[in-house]
Amino acid sequence: MEVSVCTNRAILSPCGLKNIDYQVDTYIGCEHLCYYCYALEDAETDWSKEIQIQQNIVDQLSEELDTISPQKIYIGYQTDPYQPCEAEHRQTRKVLQLLLQKGFSASILTKSDLVVRDIDILSAMNAAAVSVSVAFNDDATRRLFEEHTMATEKRVEALHQLKGAGIRTAALVCPIVPYISDAIELIDMLVPCTSEIWVYGLSINDRSGENWLRVQKILNNHFPDLAAPIEQVLFSKDHPYWTELRNKLTALKNDHQLNLNIHL
Ligand code: SF4
């Protein structure tokens, strides 16, 4: 993986999420290479070959933060802040140190257990939060759809460590691939390590889009019997698969009083 340096890009940008006004992406590109990723559609570079880091991210972000009041900043909207190159380049850790120093806090979304490295900073912030997303129950399937992510078990273990350190955790079961992801089993794994779980189906709207073509190739090569049924479900929001799953999850939520947010 080539990691190149870029300059002159705004680092702080508006965030469309509820109750969070600003976000920071600590990398340009994401080597996790999830083949369903909507961000891959608009990528400026080939993420399988090149990731970019902003030169002097701390100095520039420091100036940008001086224009707003201390608040929670979202990290992980377009790219994963704990993708493998973070272990060496530590852009995310530098940003977190700066946020802490200036009285800001962070809300992080990642698919990596590397986030536990930064528990020391996160636990010193005011109400920092970490969300971890999981989608696949077995590791071989996970590797097909998300080539360079961490195993689901490692992500769940990271949530346990974060929760144990007193950091607010949430989990996303996302994206559910019909007939492949077992959402109920994933939720069972997550309940002990987080009190807030969000569930989303794989969202692909365009049969000519690159993310569908990539997913379709995986299905044809590895799940030939399921490829056509999965395509039918994905392109039909009213498909009985979704209704049935929604009903099962609603029953689970009610029976166990879970903070389960179902977006199917
Ligand atoms: S971790 Fe997120 S941003 Fe990175 S490739 Fe996967 S879905 Fe896209």
mmCIF file of C-alpha atoms and ligand atoms in Angstrom:
data_model
loop_
_atom_site.group_PDB
_atom_site.id
_atom_site.type_symbol
_atom_site.label_atom_id
_atom_site.label_comp_id
_atom_site.label_asym_id
_atom_site.label_seq_id
_atom_site.Cartn_x
_atom_site.Cartn_y
_atom_site.Cartn_z
ATOM 1 C CA MET A 1 0.000 0.000 0.000
ATOM 2 C CA GLU A 2 1.403 3.375 -0.999
ATOM 3 C CA VAL A 3 0.804 6.122 1.531
ATOM 4 C CA SER A 4 1.273 9.512 -0.110
ATOM 5 C CA VAL A 5 1.082 12.982 1.369
ATOM 6 C CA CYS A 6 -1.335 15.689 0.304
ATOM 7 C CA THR A 7 -1.639 19.328 1.339
ATOM 8 C CA ASN A 8 -4.099 22.210 1.276
ATOM 9 C CA ARG A 9 -7.292 20.336 2.070
ATOM 10 C CA ALA A 10 -9.740 21.462 4.711
ATOM 11 C CA ILE A 11 -9.681 18.887 7.510
ATOM 12 C CA LEU A 12 -12.717 19.932 9.534
ATOM 13 C CA SER A 13 -15.924 19.603 7.529
ATOM 14 C CA PRO A 14 -19.671 19.781 8.258
ATOM 15 C CA CYS A 15 -21.244 16.569 9.521
ATOM 16 C CA GLY A 16 -24.778 15.575 8.612
ATOM 17 C CA LEU A 17 -25.329 13.409 11.691
ATOM 18 C CA LYS A 18 -27.810 14.330 14.397
ATOM 19 C CA ASN A 19 -26.274 16.354 17.259
ATOM 20 C CA ILE A 20 -22.822 16.475 15.627
ATOM 21 C CA ASP A 21 -21.868 19.513 13.568
ATOM 22 C CA TYR A 22 -18.352 18.667 12.410
ATOM 23 C CA GLN A 23 -16.342 15.676 11.265
ATOM 24 C CA VAL A 24 -12.713 14.873 10.531
ATOM 25 C CA ASP A 25 -11.409 12.156 8.219
ATOM 26 C CA THR A 26 -7.881 11.323 9.255
ATOM 27 C CA TYR A 27 -7.092 9.623 5.923
ATOM 28 C CA ILE A 28 -8.119 10.071 2.311
ATOM 29 C CA GLY A 29 -9.018 6.586 1.185
ATOM 30 C CA CYS A 30 -9.581 3.424 3.175
ATOM 31 C CA GLU A 31 -7.532 0.299 2.788
ATOM 32 C CA HIS A 32 -10.160 -1.832 4.532
ATOM 33 C CA LEU A 33 -11.569 -2.234 1.034
ATOM 34 C CA CYS A 34 -15.142 -3.237 1.806
ATOM 35 C CA TYR A 35 -16.509 -4.023 -1.628
ATOM 36 C CA TYR A 36 -19.985 -2.698 -0.800
ATOM 37 C CA CYS A 37 -18.594 0.674 0.369
ATOM 38 C CA TYR A 38 -20.535 3.649 -0.980
ATOM 39 C CA ALA A 39 -17.475 5.888 -0.533
ATOM 40 C CA LEU A 40 -15.500 3.769 -3.019
ATOM 41 C CA GLU A 41 -17.876 5.103 -5.684
ATOM 42 C CA ASP A 42 -16.490 8.626 -5.359
ATOM 43 C CA ALA A 43 -12.915 7.762 -4.434
ATOM 44 C CA GLU A 44 -10.269 10.069 -5.882
ATOM 45 C CA THR A 45 -7.649 7.330 -5.890
ATOM 46 C CA ASP A 46 -7.599 3.533 -6.125
ATOM 47 C CA TRP A 47 -7.927 2.560 -2.463
ATOM 48 C CA SER A 48 -6.462 -0.866 -3.131
ATOM 49 C CA LYS A 49 -3.176 0.860 -4.036
ATOM 50 C CA GLU A 50 -3.006 4.331 -2.508
ATOM 51 C CA ILE A 51 -4.027 6.085 0.694
ATOM 52 C CA GLN A 52 -3.267 9.741 1.343
ATOM 53 C CA ILE A 53 -2.455 11.537 4.550
ATOM 54 C CA GLN A 54 -2.643 15.256 5.113
ATOM 55 C CA GLN A 55 0.697 16.872 5.790
ATOM 56 C CA ASN A 56 0.794 18.756 9.095
ATOM 57 C CA ILE A 57 -2.674 17.579 10.064
ATOM 58 C CA VAL A 58 -2.204 18.807 13.628
ATOM 59 C CA ASP A 59 -1.109 22.364 12.755
ATOM 60 C CA GLN A 60 -3.859 22.845 10.208
ATOM 61 C CA LEU A 61 -6.620 21.256 12.279
ATOM 62 C CA SER A 62 -5.511 23.326 15.267
ATOM 63 C CA GLU A 63 -6.146 26.519 13.280
ATOM 64 C CA GLU A 64 -9.503 25.226 12.063
ATOM 65 C CA LEU A 65 -10.606 24.223 15.577
ATOM 66 C CA ASP A 66 -9.830 27.722 16.803
ATOM 67 C CA THR A 67 -12.785 28.978 14.706
ATOM 68 C CA ILE A 68 -15.383 26.866 16.599
ATOM 69 C CA SER A 69 -16.257 26.212 20.223
ATOM 70 C CA PRO A 70 -15.211 22.948 21.929
ATOM 71 C CA GLN A 71 -17.656 20.159 21.035
ATOM 72 C CA LYS A 72 -17.807 16.536 19.960
ATOM 73 C CA ILE A 73 -16.187 15.831 16.551
ATOM 74 C CA TYR A 74 -17.147 12.783 14.490
ATOM 75 C CA ILE A 75 -14.260 10.675 13.157
ATOM 76 C CA GLY A 76 -14.893 7.897 10.641
ATOM 77 C CA TYR A 77 -17.562 9.153 8.271
ATOM 78 C CA GLN A 78 -15.894 8.624 4.872
ATOM 79 C CA THR A 79 -12.882 6.501 5.817
ATOM 80 C CA ASP A 80 -11.929 4.286 8.730
ATOM 81 C CA PRO A 81 -9.686 6.128 11.244
ATOM 82 C CA TYR A 82 -8.155 2.812 12.388
ATOM 83 C CA GLN A 83 -7.394 1.231 9.020
ATOM 84 C CA PRO A 84 -4.100 -0.729 9.036
ATOM 85 C CA CYS A 85 -1.803 2.211 8.148
ATOM 86 C CA GLU A 86 -2.872 4.018 11.354
ATOM 87 C CA ALA A 87 -0.648 1.622 13.304
ATOM 88 C CA GLU A 88 2.373 3.304 11.704
ATOM 89 C CA HIS A 89 1.176 6.790 10.726
ATOM 90 C CA ARG A 90 -0.879 7.587 13.852
ATOM 91 C CA GLN A 91 -2.855 10.381 12.194
ATOM 92 C CA THR A 92 -5.939 9.520 14.249
ATOM 93 C CA ARG A 93 -4.012 9.430 17.510
ATOM 94 C CA LYS A 94 -2.468 12.835 16.729
ATOM 95 C CA VAL A 95 -5.923 14.264 16.010
ATOM 96 C CA LEU A 96 -7.336 12.826 19.244
ATOM 97 C CA GLN A 97 -4.449 14.291 21.253
ATOM 98 C CA LEU A 98 -5.133 17.690 19.717
ATOM 99 C CA LEU A 99 -8.880 17.456 20.371
ATOM 100 C CA LEU A 100 -8.240 16.563 24.016
ATOM 101 C CA GLN A 101 -5.724 19.377 24.417
ATOM 102 C CA LYS A 102 -8.235 21.910 23.080
ATOM 103 C CA GLY A 103 -11.162 20.662 25.186
ATOM 104 C CA PHE A 104 -13.002 18.827 22.371
ATOM 105 C CA SER A 105 -14.371 15.308 22.471
ATOM 106 C CA ALA A 106 -14.775 12.616 19.779
ATOM 107 C CA SER A 107 -17.309 10.160 18.474
ATOM 108 C CA ILE A 108 -15.573 7.432 16.483
ATOM 109 C CA LEU A 109 -16.801 4.808 14.035
ATOM 110 C CA THR A 110 -14.457 1.965 13.111
ATOM 111 C CA LYS A 111 -14.197 -1.656 12.050
ATOM 112 C CA SER A 112 -10.852 -2.131 13.796
ATOM 113 C CA ASP A 113 -9.715 -3.145 17.264
ATOM 114 C CA LEU A 114 -6.761 -0.746 16.955
ATOM 115 C CA VAL A 115 -9.023 1.829 18.621
ATOM 116 C CA VAL A 116 -8.215 0.275 22.017
ATOM 117 C CA ARG A 117 -4.681 1.678 21.670
ATOM 118 C CA ASP A 118 -6.177 5.138 22.231
ATOM 119 C CA ILE A 119 -8.239 4.353 25.333
ATOM 120 C CA ASP A 120 -5.881 6.568 27.326
ATOM 121 C CA ILE A 121 -6.924 9.641 25.318
ATOM 122 C CA LEU A 122 -10.588 8.708 24.886
ATOM 123 C CA SER A 123 -11.096 8.100 28.580
ATOM 124 C CA ALA A 124 -9.649 11.553 29.371
ATOM 125 C CA MET A 125 -12.175 13.271 27.057
ATOM 126 C CA ASN A 126 -15.594 14.471 28.085
ATOM 127 C CA ALA A 127 -18.051 11.721 27.024
ATOM 128 C CA ALA A 128 -16.102 10.271 24.102
ATOM 129 C CA ALA A 129 -17.966 7.506 22.254
ATOM 130 C CA VAL A 130 -16.864 4.639 20.039
ATOM 131 C CA SER A 131 -19.079 2.723 17.630
ATOM 132 C CA VAL A 132 -17.932 -0.494 16.003
ATOM 133 C CA SER A 133 -19.660 -2.071 13.030
ATOM 134 C CA VAL A 134 -19.913 -5.793 12.276
ATOM 135 C CA ALA A 135 -21.683 -7.586 9.437
ATOM 136 C CA PHE A 136 -20.404 -11.128 8.974
ATOM 137 C CA ASN A 137 -20.512 -14.105 11.303
ATOM 138 C CA ASP A 138 -17.693 -16.182 9.890
ATOM 139 C CA ASP A 139 -14.255 -15.005 8.987
ATOM 140 C CA ALA A 140 -13.998 -16.476 5.493
ATOM 141 C CA THR A 141 -17.167 -14.665 4.422
ATOM 142 C CA ARG A 142 -16.005 -11.446 6.070
ATOM 143 C CA ARG A 143 -12.781 -11.536 4.048
ATOM 144 C CA LEU A 144 -14.712 -11.896 0.786
ATOM 145 C CA PHE A 145 -16.727 -8.732 1.376
ATOM 146 C CA GLU A 146 -14.260 -6.693 3.476
ATOM 147 C CA GLU A 147 -10.831 -7.763 2.403
ATOM 148 C CA HIS A 148 -8.648 -6.001 4.976
ATOM 149 C CA THR A 149 -10.873 -5.538 8.012
ATOM 150 C CA MET A 150 -10.429 -7.142 11.430
ATOM 151 C CA ALA A 151 -12.245 -10.353 12.386
ATOM 152 C CA THR A 152 -15.653 -9.818 13.974
ATOM 153 C CA GLU A 153 -14.480 -11.429 17.246
ATOM 154 C CA LYS A 154 -11.639 -8.894 17.563
ATOM 155 C CA ARG A 155 -14.055 -5.996 17.068
ATOM 156 C CA VAL A 156 -16.373 -7.397 19.740
ATOM 157 C CA GLU A 157 -13.409 -7.828 22.096
ATOM 158 C CA ALA A 158 -12.477 -4.171 21.433
ATOM 159 C CA LEU A 159 -15.982 -3.125 22.504
ATOM 160 C CA HIS A 160 -15.570 -5.124 25.722
ATOM 161 C CA GLN A 161 -12.273 -3.341 26.473
ATOM 162 C CA LEU A 162 -13.705 0.092 25.686
ATOM 163 C CA LYS A 163 -16.751 -0.530 27.847
ATOM 164 C CA GLY A 164 -14.505 -1.826 30.626
ATOM 165 C CA ALA A 165 -12.550 1.436 30.440
ATOM 166 C CA GLY A 166 -15.746 3.416 30.971
ATOM 167 C CA ILE A 167 -16.074 4.650 27.375
ATOM 168 C CA ARG A 168 -19.541 4.859 25.868
ATOM 169 C CA THR A 169 -19.914 2.194 23.183
ATOM 170 C CA ALA A 170 -22.387 1.493 20.403
ATOM 171 C CA ALA A 171 -22.491 -1.164 17.712
ATOM 172 C CA LEU A 172 -23.751 -1.202 14.159
ATOM 173 C CA VAL A 173 -24.868 -4.459 12.591
ATOM 174 C CA CYS A 174 -24.178 -3.192 9.126
ATOM 175 C CA PRO A 175 -24.582 -4.011 6.327
ATOM 176 C CA ILE A 176 -26.839 -7.049 6.581
ATOM 177 C CA VAL A 177 -26.392 -9.087 3.415
ATOM 178 C CA PRO A 178 -29.632 -11.093 2.997
ATOM 179 C CA TYR A 179 -29.296 -14.865 3.569
ATOM 180 C CA ILE A 180 -25.611 -14.390 4.529
ATOM 181 C CA SER A 181 -25.471 -12.130 7.613
ATOM 182 C CA ASP A 182 -27.099 -13.599 10.724
ATOM 183 C CA ALA A 183 -28.205 -10.427 12.491
ATOM 184 C CA ILE A 184 -29.674 -12.204 15.532
ATOM 185 C CA GLU A 185 -26.422 -14.073 16.229
ATOM 186 C CA LEU A 186 -24.405 -10.856 15.826
ATOM 187 C CA ILE A 187 -26.709 -9.001 18.215
ATOM 188 C CA ASP A 188 -26.334 -11.795 20.788
ATOM 189 C CA MET A 189 -22.547 -11.282 20.624
ATOM 190 C CA LEU A 190 -22.890 -7.510 20.989
ATOM 191 C CA VAL A 191 -25.425 -7.179 23.794
ATOM 192 C CA PRO A 192 -22.891 -7.804 26.619
ATOM 193 C CA CYS A 193 -20.499 -5.091 25.384
ATOM 194 C CA THR A 194 -22.793 -2.264 24.352
ATOM 195 C CA SER A 195 -26.167 -0.925 25.348
ATOM 196 C CA GLU A 196 -26.955 0.626 21.961
ATOM 197 C CA ILE A 197 -27.199 -1.320 18.691
ATOM 198 C CA TRP A 198 -28.175 -0.038 15.246
ATOM 199 C CA VAL A 199 -29.156 -2.418 12.429
ATOM 200 C CA TYR A 200 -28.956 -1.539 8.734
ATOM 201 C CA GLY A 201 -29.415 -3.611 5.598
ATOM 202 C CA LEU A 202 -27.038 -3.459 2.670
ATOM 203 C CA SER A 203 -28.155 -0.411 0.748
ATOM 204 C CA ILE A 204 -27.490 -0.464 -2.994
ATOM 205 C CA ASN A 205 -29.802 1.494 -5.251
ATOM 206 C CA ASP A 206 -28.233 1.259 -8.665
ATOM 207 C CA ARG A 207 -27.583 -1.922 -10.626
ATOM 208 C CA SER A 208 -24.976 -0.111 -12.714
ATOM 209 C CA GLY A 209 -23.094 1.221 -9.657
ATOM 210 C CA GLU A 210 -19.574 -0.014 -8.957
ATOM 211 C CA ASN A 211 -20.454 -1.250 -5.456
ATOM 212 C CA TRP A 212 -23.262 -3.476 -6.790
ATOM 213 C CA LEU A 213 -21.032 -4.809 -9.590
ATOM 214 C CA ARG A 214 -18.356 -5.695 -7.036
ATOM 215 C CA VAL A 215 -20.846 -7.369 -4.678
ATOM 216 C CA GLN A 216 -22.497 -9.203 -7.569
ATOM 217 C CA LYS A 217 -19.126 -10.607 -8.614
ATOM 218 C CA ILE A 218 -18.531 -11.973 -5.092
ATOM 219 C CA LEU A 219 -22.002 -13.522 -5.031
ATOM 220 C CA ASN A 220 -21.630 -15.105 -8.456
ATOM 221 C CA ASN A 221 -18.216 -16.535 -7.601
ATOM 222 C CA HIS A 222 -18.827 -17.713 -4.046
ATOM 223 C CA PHE A 223 -22.612 -17.953 -3.499
ATOM 224 C CA PRO A 224 -23.953 -18.848 -6.969
ATOM 225 C CA ASP A 225 -27.202 -20.317 -5.607
ATOM 226 C CA LEU A 226 -27.889 -17.230 -3.524
ATOM 227 C CA ALA A 227 -26.910 -14.569 -6.051
ATOM 228 C CA ALA A 228 -30.343 -14.210 -7.696
ATOM 229 C CA PRO A 229 -32.397 -14.362 -4.450
ATOM 230 C CA ILE A 230 -30.079 -11.816 -2.800
ATOM 231 C CA GLU A 231 -30.390 -9.478 -5.782
ATOM 232 C CA GLN A 232 -34.192 -9.686 -5.551
ATOM 233 C CA VAL A 233 -34.166 -8.775 -1.856
ATOM 234 C CA LEU A 234 -31.646 -5.961 -2.225
ATOM 235 C CA PHE A 235 -33.599 -4.197 -4.916
ATOM 236 C CA SER A 236 -36.995 -4.578 -3.255
ATOM 237 C CA LYS A 237 -37.460 -2.634 -0.035
ATOM 238 C CA ASP A 238 -40.855 -4.397 0.466
ATOM 239 C CA HIS A 239 -39.472 -7.912 0.055
ATOM 240 C CA PRO A 240 -40.838 -10.391 2.670
ATOM 241 C CA TYR A 241 -37.235 -11.070 3.751
ATOM 242 C CA TRP A 242 -37.025 -7.563 5.209
ATOM 243 C CA THR A 243 -40.498 -7.755 6.778
ATOM 244 C CA GLU A 244 -39.725 -11.067 8.442
ATOM 245 C CA LEU A 245 -36.351 -9.889 9.739
ATOM 246 C CA ARG A 246 -37.869 -6.634 10.993
ATOM 247 C CA ASN A 247 -40.516 -8.613 12.891
ATOM 248 C CA LYS A 248 -37.935 -10.961 14.429
ATOM 249 C CA LEU A 249 -35.744 -8.058 15.547
ATOM 250 C CA THR A 250 -38.704 -6.163 16.968
ATOM 251 C CA ALA A 251 -39.684 -9.241 18.997
ATOM 252 C CA LEU A 252 -36.075 -9.596 20.239
ATOM 253 C CA LYS A 253 -36.000 -5.924 21.196
ATOM 254 C CA ASN A 254 -39.290 -6.138 23.106
ATOM 255 C CA ASP A 255 -38.601 -9.482 24.789
ATOM 256 C CA HIS A 256 -35.185 -8.400 26.086
ATOM 257 C CA GLN A 257 -35.795 -4.642 26.453
ATOM 258 C CA LEU A 258 -32.875 -3.875 24.117
ATOM 259 C CA ASN A 259 -31.897 -0.454 22.843
ATOM 260 C CA LEU A 260 -32.105 -1.781 19.290
ATOM 261 C CA ASN A 261 -32.586 0.677 16.452
ATOM 262 C CA ILE A 262 -33.889 -1.142 13.392
ATOM 263 C CA HIS A 263 -33.383 0.557 10.023
ATOM 264 C CA LEU A 264 -34.399 -2.050 7.461
HETATM 265 S S1 SF4 B 1 -14.198 0.663 6.544
HETATM 266 FE FE1 SF4 B 1 -15.864 2.020 5.926
HETATM 267 S S2 SF4 B 1 -14.894 3.579 4.642
HETATM 268 FE FE2 SF4 B 1 -13.462 1.863 4.789
HETATM 269 S S3 SF4 B 1 -13.855 0.660 2.955
HETATM 270 FE FE3 SF4 B 1 -15.072 -0.201 4.670
HETATM 271 S S4 SF4 B 1 -17.089 0.787 4.521
HETATM 272 FE FE4 SF4 B 1 -15.651 1.998 3.253
#
